[in-house]
Amino acid sequence: MNLIFLGPPGAGKGTQARLLQARRGIPQISTGDILREAIARGSELGRKAKEYVERGNLVPDEVMVEIIAERLAQPDAQEGFVLDGFPRTVAQARSLEELLARQGRRITAVIYFHLPEEKIVQRLSGRLICTRCGAIYHVDHHPPRQLGRCDICGGPLYQRDDDRPEVVRRRLQVYRQETEPLVEFYKERGLLFLVDASQGVEALHQTILRIAGASPEGQEGQAETREARADR
Ligand code: AMP
């Protein structure tokens, strides 16, 4: 199962990708996480990416394609993966298609997380991340049991620098300009499935499993979701 999670920042892609990894063992490949780790380590990639990430701009395509090629070559990504935050431009999507084709692989489904704009801003402004394990919380909708501490590993929680309102505005603008055209790109290829990202975490997880054909009702789920997509 080779999946892409597409949608605006704050739509829940990371939460759902982490859940798929935890429950089904499908590796989550988050380019945002890879970049944040590189920045924290101060590696060459981190130094290259820092300014773009801080300002809410996209890191150049050639850098991103190299990262993803390397990551997809690793042993754990051979049996399936979930791409979370990649591709973000049509050029990245084309490079990915070529890269996978050379290896005799292809994308199975692209899941588009649909969320109204006011909800996006609300979610991002209250989002908290665990410094240690990367778990995602929200001050109102998914608060940790203990203030400022991760439920899973006990690590301290922090707010991402780029979740500040002025950077969020830029990220949304970039999303609309650069990433939204991918909806058409994947629709043309018959790969796009729309999901309502405002539903609860568990309900959305079940929907995603149906689309991915990872549950017994897989085929039925696919038909339903394709119709939902076509009606939009
Ligand atoms: P994310 O965690 O997916 O919201 O990504 C955080 C930031 O990392 C983005 O705002 C970009 O600056 C950068 N980034 C992540 N993935 C990509 C990508 N595929 N292409 C370009 N920049 C990216």
Short mmCIF file of C-alpha atoms and ligand atoms in Angstrom, two decimals:
data_model
loop_
_atom_site.label_atom_id
_atom_site.label_comp_id
_atom_site.label_asym_id
_atom_site.label_seq_id
_atom_site.Cartn_x
_atom_site.Cartn_y
_atom_site.Cartn_z
CA MET A 1 0.00 0.00 0.00
CA ASN A 2 1.76 3.15 -1.26
CA LEU A 3 -0.22 6.14 -0.03
CA ILE A 4 0.01 9.90 -0.26
CA PHE A 5 -1.71 12.11 2.31
CA LEU A 6 -2.55 15.41 0.66
CA GLY A 7 -4.18 18.46 2.24
CA PRO A 8 -3.57 21.75 4.00
CA PRO A 9 -1.36 22.04 7.07
CA GLY A 10 -3.30 21.19 10.21
CA ALA A 11 -5.75 18.84 8.48
CA GLY A 12 -4.58 15.84 10.51
CA LYS A 13 -2.29 14.13 8.01
CA GLY A 14 0.48 13.61 10.56
CA THR A 15 -1.87 12.24 13.22
CA GLN A 16 -3.39 9.76 10.76
CA ALA A 17 -0.05 8.73 9.28
CA ARG A 18 1.34 8.05 12.75
CA LEU A 19 -1.75 5.98 13.57
CA LEU A 20 -1.36 3.88 10.42
CA GLN A 21 2.27 3.31 11.33
CA ALA A 22 1.46 2.33 14.92
CA ARG A 23 -1.45 0.02 14.07
CA ARG A 24 -0.54 -1.37 10.64
CA GLY A 25 3.22 -0.98 10.59
CA ILE A 26 3.17 1.13 7.43
CA PRO A 27 6.07 3.59 7.71
CA GLN A 28 5.15 7.25 7.90
CA ILE A 29 7.46 9.34 5.79
CA SER A 30 7.07 12.96 6.85
CA THR A 31 9.32 15.37 4.98
CA GLY A 32 8.49 18.05 7.57
CA ASP A 33 9.80 15.76 10.36
CA ILE A 34 12.93 14.94 8.34
CA LEU A 35 13.62 18.65 7.83
CA ARG A 36 12.94 19.58 11.48
CA GLU A 37 15.32 16.85 12.67
CA ALA A 38 18.00 18.04 10.24
CA ILE A 39 17.56 21.63 11.45
CA ALA A 40 17.76 20.55 15.10
CA ARG A 41 20.96 18.58 14.38
CA GLY A 42 22.45 21.47 12.39
CA SER A 43 23.38 19.14 9.51
CA GLU A 44 24.12 20.43 6.02
CA LEU A 45 20.53 19.74 4.96
CA GLY A 46 19.29 21.54 8.09
CA ARG A 47 21.35 24.62 7.29
CA LYS A 48 20.02 24.62 3.73
CA ALA A 49 16.37 24.20 4.80
CA LYS A 50 16.19 26.38 7.93
CA GLU A 51 15.27 29.71 6.41
CA TYR A 52 12.60 28.27 4.12
CA VAL A 53 10.91 26.33 6.91
CA GLU A 54 10.98 29.26 9.36
CA ARG A 55 9.28 31.51 6.84
CA GLY A 56 6.68 28.98 5.74
CA ASN A 57 8.15 28.68 2.26
CA LEU A 58 8.85 25.49 0.36
CA VAL A 59 12.32 23.99 0.36
CA PRO A 60 13.49 23.72 -3.31
CA ASP A 61 12.19 20.73 -5.25
CA GLU A 62 15.62 19.25 -6.05
CA VAL A 63 16.50 19.08 -2.34
CA MET A 64 13.18 17.45 -1.49
CA VAL A 65 13.33 14.92 -4.32
CA GLU A 66 16.78 13.81 -3.17
CA ILE A 67 15.52 13.36 0.40
CA ILE A 68 12.54 11.30 -0.69
CA ALA A 69 14.59 9.14 -3.10
CA GLU A 70 16.96 8.27 -0.28
CA ARG A 71 14.15 7.57 2.18
CA LEU A 72 12.18 5.37 -0.25
CA ALA A 73 15.29 3.29 -0.91
CA GLN A 74 15.45 2.14 2.73
CA PRO A 75 14.42 -1.42 3.56
CA ASP A 76 11.35 -0.50 5.66
CA ALA A 77 9.78 1.38 2.73
CA GLN A 78 9.83 -1.54 0.29
CA GLU A 79 6.49 -3.05 1.31
CA GLY A 80 4.53 0.19 1.48
CA PHE A 81 4.62 3.69 2.88
CA VAL A 82 2.56 6.77 3.68
CA LEU A 83 3.93 10.03 2.36
CA ASP A 84 2.93 12.89 4.66
CA GLY A 85 3.85 16.33 3.30
CA PHE A 86 5.30 15.13 -0.01
CA PRO A 87 4.75 15.88 -2.86
CA ARG A 88 3.90 19.56 -2.41
CA THR A 89 4.39 20.76 -6.00
CA VAL A 90 3.51 19.31 -9.40
CA ALA A 91 7.26 19.04 -10.16
CA GLN A 92 7.73 16.90 -7.02
CA ALA A 93 4.75 14.72 -8.01
CA ARG A 94 6.22 14.11 -11.47
CA SER A 95 9.63 13.25 -10.03
CA LEU A 96 8.02 10.84 -7.58
CA GLU A 97 6.07 9.15 -10.37
CA GLU A 98 9.27 8.66 -12.39
CA LEU A 99 11.26 7.50 -9.38
CA LEU A 100 8.69 4.84 -8.46
CA ALA A 101 8.20 3.74 -12.09
CA ARG A 102 11.95 3.07 -12.39
CA GLN A 103 11.59 0.71 -9.43
CA GLY A 104 8.44 -0.94 -10.81
CA ARG A 105 6.31 0.65 -8.12
CA ARG A 106 3.44 3.15 -8.14
CA ILE A 107 1.18 5.14 -5.84
CA THR A 108 -1.91 3.15 -4.79
CA ALA A 109 -4.10 6.01 -3.55
CA VAL A 110 -3.93 9.70 -2.72
CA ILE A 111 -6.07 10.69 0.24
CA TYR A 112 -7.13 14.31 0.19
CA PHE A 113 -7.92 15.71 3.65
CA HIS A 114 -10.62 18.32 3.20
CA LEU A 115 -10.98 20.91 5.98
CA PRO A 116 -12.55 24.42 5.98
CA GLU A 117 -10.07 27.27 6.38
CA GLU A 118 -11.32 28.49 9.80
CA LYS A 119 -10.78 25.01 11.22
CA ILE A 120 -7.25 24.86 9.82
CA VAL A 121 -6.23 28.03 11.64
CA GLN A 122 -7.94 26.86 14.84
CA ARG A 123 -6.12 23.53 14.74
CA LEU A 124 -2.70 24.96 13.99
CA SER A 125 -2.87 27.67 16.63
CA GLY A 126 -3.55 25.12 19.38
CA ARG A 127 -1.23 22.36 18.17
CA LEU A 128 1.41 20.94 20.51
CA ILE A 129 4.13 18.47 19.54
CA CYS A 130 6.20 16.16 21.71
CA THR A 131 9.87 17.10 21.56
CA ARG A 132 10.90 13.49 22.08
CA CYS A 133 8.53 11.23 20.10
CA GLY A 134 6.70 13.67 17.81
CA ALA A 135 3.17 12.82 19.08
CA ILE A 136 0.64 15.52 18.17
CA TYR A 137 -1.82 17.16 20.62
CA HIS A 138 -4.23 20.10 20.65
CA VAL A 139 -4.89 22.33 23.64
CA ASP A 140 -8.69 22.00 23.28
CA HIS A 141 -9.47 19.02 21.04
CA HIS A 142 -6.82 16.56 22.16
CA PRO A 143 -5.15 17.83 25.34
CA PRO A 144 -2.45 15.73 27.02
CA ARG A 145 -3.46 14.17 30.36
CA GLN A 146 -0.74 16.12 32.14
CA LEU A 147 -0.14 19.74 31.18
CA GLY A 148 2.86 20.13 28.86
CA ARG A 149 3.81 16.39 28.98
CA CYS A 150 3.41 13.70 26.33
CA ASP A 151 0.95 10.88 27.25
CA ILE A 152 3.06 8.35 25.37
CA CYS A 153 6.66 9.06 26.39
CA GLY A 154 6.44 11.81 29.02
CA GLY A 155 8.51 14.18 26.87
CA PRO A 156 7.98 17.95 27.00
CA LEU A 157 5.52 19.44 24.49
CA TYR A 158 6.23 22.51 22.35
CA GLN A 159 4.54 24.68 19.77
CA ARG A 160 6.13 24.56 16.32
CA ASP A 161 7.71 27.91 15.36
CA ASP A 162 5.91 27.83 12.04
CA ASP A 163 2.51 27.42 13.76
CA ARG A 164 2.64 31.11 14.73
CA PRO A 165 -0.20 33.07 13.02
CA GLU A 166 1.98 35.10 10.64
CA VAL A 167 3.79 31.98 9.37
CA VAL A 168 0.52 30.01 9.20
CA ARG A 169 -0.87 32.64 6.81
CA ARG A 170 2.13 32.21 4.53
CA ARG A 171 1.96 28.41 4.67
CA LEU A 172 -1.69 28.49 3.63
CA GLN A 173 -0.92 30.83 0.76
CA VAL A 174 1.89 28.54 -0.41
CA TYR A 175 -0.41 25.55 -0.02
CA ARG A 176 -3.07 27.10 -2.26
CA GLN A 177 -0.60 28.20 -4.91
CA GLU A 178 1.78 25.27 -5.05
CA THR A 179 0.11 22.21 -3.55
CA GLU A 180 -3.59 22.47 -4.36
CA PRO A 181 -2.96 21.87 -8.11
CA LEU A 182 -2.03 18.32 -7.08
CA VAL A 183 -5.74 17.64 -6.48
CA GLU A 184 -6.33 17.87 -10.25
CA PHE A 185 -3.06 16.05 -11.01
CA TYR A 186 -4.10 12.97 -9.03
CA LYS A 187 -7.79 13.21 -9.98
CA GLU A 188 -6.77 12.89 -13.64
CA ARG A 189 -4.88 9.73 -12.74
CA GLY A 190 -7.93 8.28 -10.94
CA LEU A 191 -6.00 8.06 -7.67
CA LEU A 192 -7.72 10.75 -5.61
CA PHE A 193 -9.99 9.99 -2.65
CA LEU A 194 -11.61 12.77 -0.65
CA VAL A 195 -12.10 12.47 3.11
CA ASP A 196 -13.82 14.83 5.52
CA ALA A 197 -10.96 15.78 7.83
CA SER A 198 -13.23 17.41 10.40
CA GLN A 199 -14.45 14.02 11.69
CA GLY A 200 -12.88 12.47 14.78
CA VAL A 201 -9.46 10.81 14.70
CA GLU A 202 -10.82 7.25 15.05
CA ALA A 203 -13.62 7.66 12.49
CA LEU A 204 -11.16 9.12 9.98
CA HIS A 205 -8.72 6.27 10.61
CA GLN A 206 -11.47 3.75 9.77
CA THR A 207 -12.35 5.66 6.59
CA ILE A 208 -8.71 5.63 5.53
CA LEU A 209 -8.42 1.90 6.17
CA ARG A 210 -11.45 1.29 3.95
CA ILE A 211 -10.01 3.42 1.15
CA ALA A 212 -6.65 1.71 1.40
CA GLY A 213 -8.41 -1.64 1.16
CA ALA A 214 -6.88 -2.60 4.47
CA SER A 215 -10.22 -3.54 5.99
CA PRO A 216 -12.74 -6.17 4.82
CA GLU A 217 -15.08 -3.51 3.40
CA GLY A 218 -12.24 -2.10 1.33
CA GLN A 219 -13.85 -2.26 -2.09
CA GLU A 220 -17.15 -0.85 -0.90
CA GLY A 221 -15.36 2.01 0.85
CA GLN A 222 -13.51 2.82 -2.35
CA ALA A 223 -16.68 3.09 -4.38
CA GLU A 224 -18.35 5.33 -1.77
CA THR A 225 -15.39 7.63 -1.55
CA ARG A 226 -14.91 7.92 -5.28
CA GLU A 227 -18.55 9.02 -5.53
CA ALA A 228 -18.04 11.53 -2.74
CA ARG A 229 -15.10 12.89 -4.68
CA ALA A 230 -16.92 13.08 -7.98
CA ASP A 231 -19.84 15.00 -6.40
CA ARG A 232 -17.73 17.85 -5.13
P1 AMP B 1 5.09 20.06 7.47
O1 AMP B 1 5.57 19.49 8.75
O2 AMP B 1 4.71 19.03 6.45
O3 AMP B 1 4.02 21.11 7.66
O4 AMP B 1 6.35 20.84 6.83
C1 AMP B 1 6.97 21.90 7.49
C2 AMP B 1 7.78 22.74 6.52
O5 AMP B 1 8.81 21.95 5.93
C3 AMP B 1 7.02 23.32 5.34
O6 AMP B 1 6.34 24.53 5.65
C4 AMP B 1 8.15 23.52 4.31
O7 AMP B 1 8.90 24.65 4.64
C5 AMP B 1 9.00 22.29 4.55
N1 AMP B 1 8.59 21.14 3.73
C6 AMP B 1 8.08 19.95 4.15
N2 AMP B 1 7.82 19.12 3.13
C7 AMP B 1 8.16 19.81 2.00
C8 AMP B 1 8.11 19.49 0.62
N3 AMP B 1 7.63 18.32 0.16
N4 AMP B 1 8.54 20.44 -0.26
C9 AMP B 1 9.04 21.62 0.17
N5 AMP B 1 9.10 21.98 1.47
C10 AMP B 1 8.67 21.08 2.38
#
